[in-house]
CSV table of C-alpha atoms and ligand atoms in Angstrom, one decimal:
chain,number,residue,atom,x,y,z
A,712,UNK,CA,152.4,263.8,23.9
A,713,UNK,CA,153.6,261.8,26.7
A,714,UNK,CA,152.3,258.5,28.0
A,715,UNK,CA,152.0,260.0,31.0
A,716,UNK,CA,149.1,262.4,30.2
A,717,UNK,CA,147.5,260.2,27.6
A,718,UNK,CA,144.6,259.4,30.2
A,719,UNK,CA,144.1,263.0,30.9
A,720,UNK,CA,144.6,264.4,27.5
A,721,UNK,CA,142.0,262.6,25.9
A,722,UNK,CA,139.6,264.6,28.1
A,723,UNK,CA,137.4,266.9,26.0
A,724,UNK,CA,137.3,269.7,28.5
A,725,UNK,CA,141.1,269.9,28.1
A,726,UNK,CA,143.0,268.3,24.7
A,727,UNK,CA,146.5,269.2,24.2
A,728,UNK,CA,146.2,272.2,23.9
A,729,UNK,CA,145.0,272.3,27.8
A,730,UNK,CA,147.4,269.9,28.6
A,731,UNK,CA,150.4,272.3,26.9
A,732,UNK,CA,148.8,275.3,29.0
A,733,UNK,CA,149.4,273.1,31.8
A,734,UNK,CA,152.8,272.4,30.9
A,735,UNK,CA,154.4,276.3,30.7
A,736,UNK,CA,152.4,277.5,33.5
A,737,UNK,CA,154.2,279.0,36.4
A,738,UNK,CA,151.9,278.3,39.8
A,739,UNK,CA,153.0,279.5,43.3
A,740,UNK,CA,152.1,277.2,46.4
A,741,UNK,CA,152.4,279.3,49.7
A,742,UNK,CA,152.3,276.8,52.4
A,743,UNK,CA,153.2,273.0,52.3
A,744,UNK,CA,151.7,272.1,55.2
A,745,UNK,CA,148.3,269.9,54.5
A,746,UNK,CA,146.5,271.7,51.9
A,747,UNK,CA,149.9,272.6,50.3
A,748,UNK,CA,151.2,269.1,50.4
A,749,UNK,CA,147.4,268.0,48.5
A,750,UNK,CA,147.3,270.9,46.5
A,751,UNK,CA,150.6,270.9,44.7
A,752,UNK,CA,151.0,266.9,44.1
A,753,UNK,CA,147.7,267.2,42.3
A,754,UNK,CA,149.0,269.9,40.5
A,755,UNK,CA,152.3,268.3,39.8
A,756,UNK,CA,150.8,265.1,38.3
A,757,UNK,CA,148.2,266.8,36.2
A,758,UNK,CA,151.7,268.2,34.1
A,759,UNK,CA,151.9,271.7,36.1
A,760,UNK,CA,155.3,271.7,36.5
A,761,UNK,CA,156.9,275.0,37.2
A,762,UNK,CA,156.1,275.4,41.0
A,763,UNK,CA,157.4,277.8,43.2
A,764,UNK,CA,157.4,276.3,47.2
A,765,UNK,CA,157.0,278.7,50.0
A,766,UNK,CA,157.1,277.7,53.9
A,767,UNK,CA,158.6,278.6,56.7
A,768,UNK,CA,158.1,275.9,59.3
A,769,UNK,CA,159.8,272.3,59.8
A,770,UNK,CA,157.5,269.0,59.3
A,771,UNK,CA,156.0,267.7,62.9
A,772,UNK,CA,155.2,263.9,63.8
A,773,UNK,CA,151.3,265.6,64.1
A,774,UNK,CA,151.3,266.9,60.9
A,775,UNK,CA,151.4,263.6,59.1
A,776,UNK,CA,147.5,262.1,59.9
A,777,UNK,CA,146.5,264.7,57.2
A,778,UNK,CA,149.5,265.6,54.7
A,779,UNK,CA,150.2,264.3,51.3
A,780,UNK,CA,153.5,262.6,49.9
A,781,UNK,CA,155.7,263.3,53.3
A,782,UNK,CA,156.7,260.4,55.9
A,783,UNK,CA,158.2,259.9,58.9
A,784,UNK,CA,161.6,260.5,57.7
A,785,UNK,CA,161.0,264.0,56.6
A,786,UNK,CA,160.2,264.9,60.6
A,787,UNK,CA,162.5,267.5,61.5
A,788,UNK,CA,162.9,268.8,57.6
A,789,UNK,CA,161.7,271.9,56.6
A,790,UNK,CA,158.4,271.5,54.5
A,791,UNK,CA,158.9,272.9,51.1
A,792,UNK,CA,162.3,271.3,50.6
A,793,UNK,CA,160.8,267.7,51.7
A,794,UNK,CA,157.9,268.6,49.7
A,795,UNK,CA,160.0,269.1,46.3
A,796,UNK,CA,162.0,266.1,46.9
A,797,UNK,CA,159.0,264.1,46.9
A,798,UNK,CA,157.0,266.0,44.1
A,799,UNK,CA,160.8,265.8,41.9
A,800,UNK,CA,160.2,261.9,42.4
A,801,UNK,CA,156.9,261.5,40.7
A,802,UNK,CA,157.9,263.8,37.8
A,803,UNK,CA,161.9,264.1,37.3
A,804,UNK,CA,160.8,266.6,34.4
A,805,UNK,CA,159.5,269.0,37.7
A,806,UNK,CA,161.0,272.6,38.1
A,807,UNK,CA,160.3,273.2,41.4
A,808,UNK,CA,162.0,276.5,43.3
A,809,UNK,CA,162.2,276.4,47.0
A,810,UNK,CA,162.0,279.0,49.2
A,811,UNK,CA,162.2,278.3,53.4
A,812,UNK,CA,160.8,281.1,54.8
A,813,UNK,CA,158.1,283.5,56.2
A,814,UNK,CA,156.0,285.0,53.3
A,815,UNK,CA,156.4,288.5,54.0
A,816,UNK,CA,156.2,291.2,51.8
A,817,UNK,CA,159.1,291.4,50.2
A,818,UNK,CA,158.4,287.9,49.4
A,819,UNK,CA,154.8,288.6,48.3
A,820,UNK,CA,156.4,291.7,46.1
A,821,UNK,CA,158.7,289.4,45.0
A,822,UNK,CA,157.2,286.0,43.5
A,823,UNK,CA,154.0,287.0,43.2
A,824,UNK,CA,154.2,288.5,39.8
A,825,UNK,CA,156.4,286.3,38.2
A,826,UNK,CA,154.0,283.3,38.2
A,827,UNK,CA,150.1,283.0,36.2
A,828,UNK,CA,148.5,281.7,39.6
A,829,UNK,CA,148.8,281.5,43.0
A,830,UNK,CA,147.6,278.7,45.6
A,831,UNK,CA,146.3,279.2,49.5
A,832,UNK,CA,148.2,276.8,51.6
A,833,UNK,CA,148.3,279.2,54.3
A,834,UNK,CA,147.5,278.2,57.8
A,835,UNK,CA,146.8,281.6,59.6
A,836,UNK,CA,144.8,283.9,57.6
A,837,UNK,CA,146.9,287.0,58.2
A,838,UNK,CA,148.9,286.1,55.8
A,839,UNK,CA,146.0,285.6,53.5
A,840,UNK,CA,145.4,289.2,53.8
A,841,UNK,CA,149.1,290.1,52.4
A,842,UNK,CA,148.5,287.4,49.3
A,843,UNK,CA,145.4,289.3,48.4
A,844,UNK,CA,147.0,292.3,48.4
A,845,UNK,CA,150.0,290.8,46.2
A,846,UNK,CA,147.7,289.5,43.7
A,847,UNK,CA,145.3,291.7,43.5
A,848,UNK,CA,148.0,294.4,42.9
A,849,UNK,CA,149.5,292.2,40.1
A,850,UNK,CA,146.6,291.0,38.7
A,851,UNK,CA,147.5,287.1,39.8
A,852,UNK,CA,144.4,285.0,40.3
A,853,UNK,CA,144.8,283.0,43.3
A,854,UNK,CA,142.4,280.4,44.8
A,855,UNK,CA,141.7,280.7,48.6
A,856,UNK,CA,141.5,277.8,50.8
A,857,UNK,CA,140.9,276.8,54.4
A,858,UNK,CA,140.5,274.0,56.7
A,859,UNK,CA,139.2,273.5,60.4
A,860,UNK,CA,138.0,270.7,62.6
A,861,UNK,CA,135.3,268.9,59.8
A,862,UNK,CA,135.0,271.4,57.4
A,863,UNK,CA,136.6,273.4,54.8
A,864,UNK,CA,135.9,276.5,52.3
A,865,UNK,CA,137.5,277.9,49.2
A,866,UNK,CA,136.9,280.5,46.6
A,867,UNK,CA,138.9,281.5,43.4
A,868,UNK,CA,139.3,285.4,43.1
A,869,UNK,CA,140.1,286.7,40.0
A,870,UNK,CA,141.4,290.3,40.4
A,871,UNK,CA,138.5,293.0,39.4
A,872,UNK,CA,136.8,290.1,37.5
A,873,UNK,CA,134.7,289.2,40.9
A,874,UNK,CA,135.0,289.8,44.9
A,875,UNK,CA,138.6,289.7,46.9
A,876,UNK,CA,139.3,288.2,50.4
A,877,UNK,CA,138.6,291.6,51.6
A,878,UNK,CA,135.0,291.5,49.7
A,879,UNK,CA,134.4,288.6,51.5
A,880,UNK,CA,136.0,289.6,55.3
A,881,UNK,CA,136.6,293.4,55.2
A,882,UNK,CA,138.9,293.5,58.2
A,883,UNK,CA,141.2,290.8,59.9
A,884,UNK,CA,139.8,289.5,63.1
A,885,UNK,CA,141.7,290.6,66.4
A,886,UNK,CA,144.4,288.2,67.0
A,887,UNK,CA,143.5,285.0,69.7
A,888,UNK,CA,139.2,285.5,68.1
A,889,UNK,CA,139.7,282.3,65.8
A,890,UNK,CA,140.3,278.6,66.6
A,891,UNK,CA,143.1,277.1,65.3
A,892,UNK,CA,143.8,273.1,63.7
A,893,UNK,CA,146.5,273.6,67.3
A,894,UNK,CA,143.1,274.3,69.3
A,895,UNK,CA,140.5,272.9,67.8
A,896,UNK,CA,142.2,269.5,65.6
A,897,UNK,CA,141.9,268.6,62.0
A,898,UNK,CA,139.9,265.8,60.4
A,899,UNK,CA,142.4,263.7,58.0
A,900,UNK,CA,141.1,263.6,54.8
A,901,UNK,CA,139.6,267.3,55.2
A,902,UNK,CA,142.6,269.0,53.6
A,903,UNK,CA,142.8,266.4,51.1
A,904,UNK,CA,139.2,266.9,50.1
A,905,UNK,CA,139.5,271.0,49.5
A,906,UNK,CA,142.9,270.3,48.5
A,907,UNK,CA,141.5,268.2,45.1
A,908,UNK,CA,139.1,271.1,44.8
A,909,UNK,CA,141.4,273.7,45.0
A,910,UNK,CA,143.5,271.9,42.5
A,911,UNK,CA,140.2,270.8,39.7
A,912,UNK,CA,140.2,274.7,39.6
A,913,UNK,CA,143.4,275.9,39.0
A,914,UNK,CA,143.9,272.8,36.1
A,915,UNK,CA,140.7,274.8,35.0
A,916,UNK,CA,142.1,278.2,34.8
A,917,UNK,CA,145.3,276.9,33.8
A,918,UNK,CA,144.1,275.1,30.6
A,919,UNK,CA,140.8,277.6,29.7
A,920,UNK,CA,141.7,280.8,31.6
A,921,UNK,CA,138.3,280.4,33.3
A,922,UNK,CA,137.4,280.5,37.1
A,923,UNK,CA,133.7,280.0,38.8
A,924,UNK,CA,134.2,283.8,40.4
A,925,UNK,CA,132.2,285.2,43.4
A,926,UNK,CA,131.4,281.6,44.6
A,927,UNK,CA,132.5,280.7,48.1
A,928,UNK,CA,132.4,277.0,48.4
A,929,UNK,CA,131.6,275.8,51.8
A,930,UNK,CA,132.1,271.9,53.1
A,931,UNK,CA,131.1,269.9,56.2
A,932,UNK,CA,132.7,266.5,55.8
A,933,UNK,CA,131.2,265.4,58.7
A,934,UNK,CA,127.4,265.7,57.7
A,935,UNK,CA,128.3,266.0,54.0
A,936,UNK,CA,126.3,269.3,54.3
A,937,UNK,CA,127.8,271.5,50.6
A,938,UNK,CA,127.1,275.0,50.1
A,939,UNK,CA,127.3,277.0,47.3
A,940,UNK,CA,127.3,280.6,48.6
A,941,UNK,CA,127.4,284.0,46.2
A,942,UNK,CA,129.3,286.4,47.2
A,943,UNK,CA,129.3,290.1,45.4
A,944,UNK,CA,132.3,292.5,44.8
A,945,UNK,CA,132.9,295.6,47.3
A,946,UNK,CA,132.9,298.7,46.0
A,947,UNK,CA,134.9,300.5,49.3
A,948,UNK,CA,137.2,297.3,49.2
A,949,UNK,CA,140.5,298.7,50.4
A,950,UNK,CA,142.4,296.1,48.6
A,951,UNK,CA,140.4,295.5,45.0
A,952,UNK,CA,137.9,299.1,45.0
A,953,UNK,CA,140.8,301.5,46.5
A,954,UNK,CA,143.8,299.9,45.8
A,955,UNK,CA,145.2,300.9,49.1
A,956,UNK,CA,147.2,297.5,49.6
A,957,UNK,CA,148.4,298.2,53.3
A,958,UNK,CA,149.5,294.8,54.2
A,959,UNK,CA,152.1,295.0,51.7
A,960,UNK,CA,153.5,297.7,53.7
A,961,UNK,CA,153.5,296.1,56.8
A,962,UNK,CA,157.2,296.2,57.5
A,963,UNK,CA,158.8,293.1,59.4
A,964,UNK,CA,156.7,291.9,62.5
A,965,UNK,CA,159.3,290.0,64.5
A,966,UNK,CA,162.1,291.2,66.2
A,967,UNK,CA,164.3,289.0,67.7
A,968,UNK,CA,165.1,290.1,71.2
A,969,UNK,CA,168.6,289.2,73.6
A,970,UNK,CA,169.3,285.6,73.7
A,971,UNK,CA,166.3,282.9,72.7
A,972,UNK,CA,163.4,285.3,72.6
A,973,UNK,CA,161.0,287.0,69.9
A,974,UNK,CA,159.2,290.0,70.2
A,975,UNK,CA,155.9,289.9,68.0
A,976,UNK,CA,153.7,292.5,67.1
A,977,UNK,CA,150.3,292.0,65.5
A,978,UNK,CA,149.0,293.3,62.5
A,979,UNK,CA,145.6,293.9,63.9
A,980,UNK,CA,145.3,297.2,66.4
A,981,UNK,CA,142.2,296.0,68.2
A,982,UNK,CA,144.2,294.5,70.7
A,983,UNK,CA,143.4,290.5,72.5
A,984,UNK,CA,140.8,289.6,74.7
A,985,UNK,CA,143.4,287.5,77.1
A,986,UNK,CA,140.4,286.1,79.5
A,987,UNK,CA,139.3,284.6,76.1
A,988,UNK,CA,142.5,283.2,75.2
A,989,UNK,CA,143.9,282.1,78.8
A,990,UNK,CA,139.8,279.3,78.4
A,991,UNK,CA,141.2,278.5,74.8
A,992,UNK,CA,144.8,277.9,75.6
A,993,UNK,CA,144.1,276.2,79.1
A,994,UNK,CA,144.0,272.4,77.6
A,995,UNK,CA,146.7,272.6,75.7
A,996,UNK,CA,149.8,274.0,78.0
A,997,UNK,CA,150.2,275.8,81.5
A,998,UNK,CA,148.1,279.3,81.4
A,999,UNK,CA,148.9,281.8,84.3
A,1000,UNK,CA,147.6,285.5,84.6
A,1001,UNK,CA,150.0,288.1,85.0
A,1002,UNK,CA,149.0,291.6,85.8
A,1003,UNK,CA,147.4,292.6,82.6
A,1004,UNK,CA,149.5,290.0,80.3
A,1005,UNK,CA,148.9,286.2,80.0
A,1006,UNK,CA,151.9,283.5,80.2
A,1007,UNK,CA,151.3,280.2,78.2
A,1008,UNK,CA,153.4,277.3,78.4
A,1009,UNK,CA,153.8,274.5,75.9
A,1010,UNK,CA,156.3,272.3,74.9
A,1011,UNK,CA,159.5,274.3,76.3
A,1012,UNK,CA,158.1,277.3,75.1
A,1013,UNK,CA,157.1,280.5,76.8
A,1014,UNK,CA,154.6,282.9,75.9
A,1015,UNK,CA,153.7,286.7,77.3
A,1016,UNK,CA,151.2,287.9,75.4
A,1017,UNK,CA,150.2,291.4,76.0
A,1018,UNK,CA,146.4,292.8,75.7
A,1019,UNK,CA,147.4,294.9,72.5
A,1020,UNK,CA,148.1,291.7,71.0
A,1021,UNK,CA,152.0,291.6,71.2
A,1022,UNK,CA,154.0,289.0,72.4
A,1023,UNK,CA,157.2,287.5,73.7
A,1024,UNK,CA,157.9,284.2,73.0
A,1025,UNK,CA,161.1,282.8,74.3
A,1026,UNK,CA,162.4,279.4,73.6
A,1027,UNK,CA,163.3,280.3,70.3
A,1028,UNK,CA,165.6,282.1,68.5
A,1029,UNK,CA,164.6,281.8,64.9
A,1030,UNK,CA,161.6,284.9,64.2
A,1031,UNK,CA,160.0,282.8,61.3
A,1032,UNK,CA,159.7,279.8,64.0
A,1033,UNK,CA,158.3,282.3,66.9
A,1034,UNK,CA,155.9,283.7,63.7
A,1035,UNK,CA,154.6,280.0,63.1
A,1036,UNK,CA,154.2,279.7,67.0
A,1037,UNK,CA,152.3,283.1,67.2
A,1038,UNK,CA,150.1,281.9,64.8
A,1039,UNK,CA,149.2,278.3,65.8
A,1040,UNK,CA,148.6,279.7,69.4
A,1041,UNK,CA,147.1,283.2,69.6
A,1042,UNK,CA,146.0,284.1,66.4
A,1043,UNK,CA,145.1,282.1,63.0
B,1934,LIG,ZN1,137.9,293.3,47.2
């Protein structure tokens, strides 16, 4: 056994055998943003060392108050390839597969089933909504996470062992309803926090094949209030109880338009409530009401966004970017 491990192997709860498990298990990370970044350099030094990277997005100078591993050199990079360069230097044994780019489903249909679990690095919980379908189609336990202001919350889901995403919130929220870290800000160590949790469970399942299931885990760093919250099973679920999977079918939601402009359209049909965006947008760009659309200015980019919850946001031309923008901005 290597030197490496020797501190960890020597744990009880996990022996060699654990620390083998660890070894030949194949783990997706979707998102290397902050949770991501924690999430899969705690994995990476516990010995898990088959990793499959997904992200779409480039690293920003405000992302680095709350990531792991990345510096100020990797501004401008895009995430996942930074993030395996850095994980590849703590453990030159790594196997790490990148893969820049929006996780759709094709991608969900694609990686999902070739790996034994599945981390939540996601920053929009749309997206959230596809990875439950993909795992609970395949039968991949994944562990959701999420991070906001002070607080955090995760919950491992075991497919048809214990509740879904969609157990826990039967229908996505109309787009522009929840804050976002863009919005509403990010406490440092927050992601770092959930992150270790997120990670103590998967080096759980990974070694024993064993998951706390229907538990969401709640956290307010701030007051260091912790709760502990059961959550049961659905038996009308439409992902887990009917199988009906409908976000895997979801066909592509950008279309890039003539010159620097995407069109988006939104998953949910229960349209935007643009009053309600134009207060939660107004301190962070230029917010002007059109007649029956709102524009939103930031940084060089322009947003319409239409009350069914479309948009057109110009200023770019790559549709994974003008996804990432959608989602920072009107709708996590
Ligand atoms: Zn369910």
């Amino acid at each position: 056994m290597e030197e490496r491990f020797s501190r960890q192997v020597i744990l009880s709860q996990l022996g060699r055998e654990g620390q083998r498990r660890l070894h030949v298990a194949r783990v997706l990370v979707v998102g290397c943003g902050a949770l991501g970044s924690h999430t899969a350099a705690a994995l990476l030094r516990a010995g898990a060392r088959r990793l499959i990277l997904v992200d779409r997005d480039i690293l920003e100078l405000h992302n680095l108050h709350r990531v792991a591993l990345y510096t100020q050199a990797d501004v401008g990079r895009p995430k996942a390839e930074a993030l395996a360069e850095h994980l590849e230097a703590i453990d030159p044994a790594a196997q790490i597969q990148v893969h820049v780019a929006h996780f759709g489903p094709r991608e969900a249909e694609e990686l999902v089933p070739k790996v034994d679990l599945v981390l939540d690095g996601l920053d929009n919980l749309e997206t959230r909504y596809l990875l439950n379908d993909a795992c609970i189609k395949y039968g991949v336990p994944w562990i959701y996470a999420a991070v906001l202001g002070v607080s955090g919350m995760t919950m491992p889901i075991h497919p048809h062992r214990g509740p879904c995403l969609r157990c826990l919130f039967p229908t996505p929220p109309p787009p522009g309803t929840l804050p976002t870290c863009a919005t509403h800000g990010i406490l440092g160590p927050v992601p770092k926090a959930v992150g270790a949790i997120q990670a103590a469970m998967a080096i759980r399942f990974l070694a024993e094949g064993v998951f706390p299931v229907g538990r969401l885990f709640q956290f307010d760093f701030w007051s260091m209030d912790f709760r502990d919250i059961a959550v049961e099973r659905r038996p009308d679920c439409p992902a887990c109880g009917r199988g009906e999977y409908e976000f895997l079918r979801e066909t592509s939601r950008t279309v890039t338009l003539c010159g620097d402009a995407v069109h988006i359209l939104p998953h949910s049909r229960e349209g935007v409530d643009l009053e309600q965006l134009a207060n939660r947008l107004s301190s962070l760009g230029k917010v002007r009401r059109g007649s029956g659309v709102l524009f939103f200015e930031v940084a060089g980019i322009s947003f319409t966004v239409f009350p069914d919850g479309r948009a057109i946001i110009k200023g770019v031309k790559d549709p994974a970017r003008a996804q990432a923008l959608y989602d920072q901005y009107i709708s996590r």
